[in-house]
PDB file of C-alpha atoms and ligand atoms in Angstrom:
ATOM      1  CA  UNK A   9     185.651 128.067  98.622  1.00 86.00           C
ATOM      2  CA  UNK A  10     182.266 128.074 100.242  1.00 92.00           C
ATOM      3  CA  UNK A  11     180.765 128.468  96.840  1.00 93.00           C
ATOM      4  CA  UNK A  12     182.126 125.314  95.968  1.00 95.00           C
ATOM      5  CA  UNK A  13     181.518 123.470  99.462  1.00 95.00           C
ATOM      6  CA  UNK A  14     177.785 124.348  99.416  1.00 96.00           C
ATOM      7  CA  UNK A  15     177.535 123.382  95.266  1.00 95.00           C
ATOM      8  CA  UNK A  16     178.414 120.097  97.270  1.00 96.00           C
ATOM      9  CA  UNK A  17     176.468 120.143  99.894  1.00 97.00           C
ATOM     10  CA  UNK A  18     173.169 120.541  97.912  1.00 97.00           C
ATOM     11  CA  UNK A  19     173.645 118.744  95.054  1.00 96.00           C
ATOM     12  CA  UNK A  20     172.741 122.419  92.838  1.00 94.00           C
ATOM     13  CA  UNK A  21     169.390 122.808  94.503  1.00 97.00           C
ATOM     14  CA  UNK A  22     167.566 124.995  96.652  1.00 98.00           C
ATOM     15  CA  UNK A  23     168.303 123.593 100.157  1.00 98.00           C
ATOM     16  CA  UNK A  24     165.140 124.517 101.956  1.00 98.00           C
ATOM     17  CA  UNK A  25     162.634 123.813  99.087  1.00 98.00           C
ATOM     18  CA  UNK A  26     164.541 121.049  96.433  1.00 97.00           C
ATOM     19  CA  UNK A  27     163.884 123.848  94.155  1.00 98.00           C
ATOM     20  CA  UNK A  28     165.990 123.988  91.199  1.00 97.00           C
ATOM     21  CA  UNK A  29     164.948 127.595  89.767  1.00 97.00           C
ATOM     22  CA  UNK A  30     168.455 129.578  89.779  1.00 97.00           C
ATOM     23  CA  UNK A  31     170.011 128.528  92.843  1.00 97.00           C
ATOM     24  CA  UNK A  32     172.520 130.459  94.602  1.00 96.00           C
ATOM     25  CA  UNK A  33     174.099 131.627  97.966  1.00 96.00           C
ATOM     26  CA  UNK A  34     171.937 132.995 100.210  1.00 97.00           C
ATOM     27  CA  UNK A  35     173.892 134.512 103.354  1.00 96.00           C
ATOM     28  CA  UNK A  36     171.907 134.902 106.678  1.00 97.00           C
ATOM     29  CA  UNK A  37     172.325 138.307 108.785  1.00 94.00           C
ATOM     30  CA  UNK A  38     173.841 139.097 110.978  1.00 93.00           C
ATOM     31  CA  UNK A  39     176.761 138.313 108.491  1.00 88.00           C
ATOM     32  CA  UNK A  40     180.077 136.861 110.663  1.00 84.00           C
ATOM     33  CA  UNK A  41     183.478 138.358 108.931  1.00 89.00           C
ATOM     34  CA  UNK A  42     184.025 135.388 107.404  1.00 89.00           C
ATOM     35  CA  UNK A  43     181.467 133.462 105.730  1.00 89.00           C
ATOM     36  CA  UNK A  44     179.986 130.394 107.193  1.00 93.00           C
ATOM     37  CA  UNK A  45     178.400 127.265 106.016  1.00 94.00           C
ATOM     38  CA  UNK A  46     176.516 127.779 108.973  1.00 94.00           C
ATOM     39  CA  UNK A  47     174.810 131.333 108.282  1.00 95.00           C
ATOM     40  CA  UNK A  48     175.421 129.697 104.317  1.00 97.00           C
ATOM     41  CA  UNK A  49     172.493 127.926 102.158  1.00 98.00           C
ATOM     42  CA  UNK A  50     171.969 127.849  98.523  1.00 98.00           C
ATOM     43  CA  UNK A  51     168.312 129.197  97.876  1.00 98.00           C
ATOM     44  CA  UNK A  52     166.171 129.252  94.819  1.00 98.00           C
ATOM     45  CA  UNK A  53     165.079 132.724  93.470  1.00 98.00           C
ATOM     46  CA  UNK A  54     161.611 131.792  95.381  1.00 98.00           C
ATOM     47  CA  UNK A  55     162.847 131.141  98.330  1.00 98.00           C
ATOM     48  CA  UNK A  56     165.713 134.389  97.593  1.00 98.00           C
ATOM     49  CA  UNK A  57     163.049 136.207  97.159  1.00 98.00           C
ATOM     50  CA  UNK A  58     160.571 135.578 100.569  1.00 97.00           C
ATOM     51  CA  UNK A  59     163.730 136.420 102.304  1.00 97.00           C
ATOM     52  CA  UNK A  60     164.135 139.566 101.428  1.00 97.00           C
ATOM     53  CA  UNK A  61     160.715 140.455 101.409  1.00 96.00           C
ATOM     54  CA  UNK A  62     160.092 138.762 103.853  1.00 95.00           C
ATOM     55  CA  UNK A  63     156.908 137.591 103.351  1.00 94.00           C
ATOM     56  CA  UNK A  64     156.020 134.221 102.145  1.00 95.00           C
ATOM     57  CA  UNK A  65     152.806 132.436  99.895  1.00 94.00           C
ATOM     58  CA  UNK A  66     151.334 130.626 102.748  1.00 93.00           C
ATOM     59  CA  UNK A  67     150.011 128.042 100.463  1.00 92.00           C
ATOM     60  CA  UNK A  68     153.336 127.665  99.227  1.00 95.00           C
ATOM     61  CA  UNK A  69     155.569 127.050 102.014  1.00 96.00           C
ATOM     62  CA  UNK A  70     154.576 123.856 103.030  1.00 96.00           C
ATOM     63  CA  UNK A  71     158.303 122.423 102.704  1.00 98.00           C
ATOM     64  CA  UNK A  72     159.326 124.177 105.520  1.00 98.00           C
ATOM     65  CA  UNK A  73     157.341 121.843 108.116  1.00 97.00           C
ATOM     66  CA  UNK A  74     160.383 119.833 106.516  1.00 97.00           C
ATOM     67  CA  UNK A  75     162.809 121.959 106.413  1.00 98.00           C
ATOM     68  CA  UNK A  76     162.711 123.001 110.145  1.00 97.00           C
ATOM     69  CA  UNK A  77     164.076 119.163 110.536  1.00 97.00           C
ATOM     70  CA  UNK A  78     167.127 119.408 108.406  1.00 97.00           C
ATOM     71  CA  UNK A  79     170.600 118.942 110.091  1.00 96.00           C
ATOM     72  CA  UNK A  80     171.753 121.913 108.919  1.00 96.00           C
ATOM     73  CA  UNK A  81     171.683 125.107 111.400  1.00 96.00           C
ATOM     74  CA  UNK A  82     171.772 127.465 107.939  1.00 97.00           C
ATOM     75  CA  UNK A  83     168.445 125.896 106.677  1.00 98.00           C
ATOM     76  CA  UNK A  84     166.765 125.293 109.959  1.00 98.00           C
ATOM     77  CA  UNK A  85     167.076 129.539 110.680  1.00 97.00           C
ATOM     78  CA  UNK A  86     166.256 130.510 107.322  1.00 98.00           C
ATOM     79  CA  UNK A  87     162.834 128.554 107.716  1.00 98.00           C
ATOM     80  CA  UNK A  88     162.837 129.870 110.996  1.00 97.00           C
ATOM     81  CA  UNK A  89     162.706 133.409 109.676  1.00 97.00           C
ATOM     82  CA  UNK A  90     160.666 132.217 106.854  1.00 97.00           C
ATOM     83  CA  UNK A  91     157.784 130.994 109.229  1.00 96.00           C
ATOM     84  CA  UNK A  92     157.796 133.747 111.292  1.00 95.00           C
ATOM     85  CA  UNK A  93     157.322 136.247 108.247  1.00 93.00           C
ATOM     86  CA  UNK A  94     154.673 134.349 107.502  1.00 92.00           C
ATOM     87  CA  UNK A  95     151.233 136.481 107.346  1.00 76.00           C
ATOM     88  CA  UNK A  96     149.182 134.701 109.376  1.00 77.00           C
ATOM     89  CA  UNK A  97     150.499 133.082 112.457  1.00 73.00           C
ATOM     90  CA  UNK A  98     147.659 131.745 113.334  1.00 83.00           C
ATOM     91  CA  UNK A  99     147.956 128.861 110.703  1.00 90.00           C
ATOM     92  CA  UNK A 100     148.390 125.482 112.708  1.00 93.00           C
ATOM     93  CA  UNK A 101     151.133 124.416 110.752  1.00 95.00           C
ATOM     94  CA  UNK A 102     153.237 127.171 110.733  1.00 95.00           C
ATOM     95  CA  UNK A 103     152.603 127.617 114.679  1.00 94.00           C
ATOM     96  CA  UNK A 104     153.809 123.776 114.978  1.00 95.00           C
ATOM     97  CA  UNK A 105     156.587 124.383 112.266  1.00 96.00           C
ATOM     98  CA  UNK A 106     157.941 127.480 114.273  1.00 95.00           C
ATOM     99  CA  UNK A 107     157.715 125.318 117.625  1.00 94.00           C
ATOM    100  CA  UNK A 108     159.714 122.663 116.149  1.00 96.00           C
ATOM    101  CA  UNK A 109     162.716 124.842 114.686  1.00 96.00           C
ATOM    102  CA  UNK A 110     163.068 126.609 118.289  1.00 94.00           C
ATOM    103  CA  UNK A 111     163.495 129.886 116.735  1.00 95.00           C
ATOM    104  CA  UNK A 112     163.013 133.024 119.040  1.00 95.00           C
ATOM    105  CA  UNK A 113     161.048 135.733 117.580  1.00 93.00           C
ATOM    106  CA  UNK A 114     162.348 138.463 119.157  1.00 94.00           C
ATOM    107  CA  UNK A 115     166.436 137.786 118.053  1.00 95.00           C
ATOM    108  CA  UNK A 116     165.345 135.547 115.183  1.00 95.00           C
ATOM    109  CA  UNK A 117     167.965 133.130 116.091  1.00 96.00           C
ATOM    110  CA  UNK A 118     167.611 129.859 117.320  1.00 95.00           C
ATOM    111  CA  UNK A 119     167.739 128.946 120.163  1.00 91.00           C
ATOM    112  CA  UNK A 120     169.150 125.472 120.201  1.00 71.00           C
ATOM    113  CA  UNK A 121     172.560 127.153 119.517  1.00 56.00           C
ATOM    114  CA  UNK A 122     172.099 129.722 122.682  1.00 52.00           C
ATOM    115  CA  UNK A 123     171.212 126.956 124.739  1.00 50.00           C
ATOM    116  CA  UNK A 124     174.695 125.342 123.535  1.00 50.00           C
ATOM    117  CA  UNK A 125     176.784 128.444 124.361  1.00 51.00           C
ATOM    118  CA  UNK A 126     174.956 128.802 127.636  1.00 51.00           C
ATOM    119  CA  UNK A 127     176.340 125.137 128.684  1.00 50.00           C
ATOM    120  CA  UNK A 128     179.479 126.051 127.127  1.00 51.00           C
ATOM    121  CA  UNK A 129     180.140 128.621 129.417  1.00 50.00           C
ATOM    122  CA  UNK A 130     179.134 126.925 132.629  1.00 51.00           C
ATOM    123  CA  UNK A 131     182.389 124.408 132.310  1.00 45.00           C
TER     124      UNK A 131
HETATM  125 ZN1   ZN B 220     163.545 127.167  97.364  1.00 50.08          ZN
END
């Protein structure tokens, strides 16, 4: 079912990077019991790839200043994670990129969503 949802949702490409090398599903950890579209994205075997190693080609990873934009939570934390792999933080663009996704470095979530829970909790 999600499969088929996120075949959908990203018209068959690589939702961080437009990327149309192999795309598949990439799930993000900590993985919920059942699988999100949220913790969900299809990835290209690039992208696959700087995830699990992660470490990314600097010089490379430009589309994630654009990717920390997109509406999706899934895509905005895996470039999250990406960025904060990356080698050297003391790029300006990554440092702006990371600011811009709101991702904390120490959970490696973002922290747009705690901020939501935390209001959640105070009605
Ligand atoms: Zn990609």
């Amino acid at each position: 079912m999600l499969g088929k949802e996120l075949t959908r949702r990203s018209h068959g490409r690589c939702e961080l990077c437009e990327g149309r090398e192999e795309p598949r599903l990439y799930e993000l950890d900590p993985f919920p019991d059942e699988p999100s579209p949220d913790r969900t994205l299809m990835a290209c075997a690039r992208c696959r790839r700087w995830m699990d190693d992660e470490e990314i080609v600097v010089m490379e990873a430009h589309f994630l200043s654009g990717a920390v934009w997109n509406e999706l939570p899934a895509v905005r934390l895996a470039a999250g994670r990406m960025l904060l792999s990356a080698e050297d933080p003391e790029d300006p663009w990554i440092l702006d990129a990371i600011e811009a996704v709101d991702i904390d470095p120490r959970t490696r979530e973002l922290r747009i969503a705690d901020a939501s829970m935390e209001s959640e909790a105070w009605r």
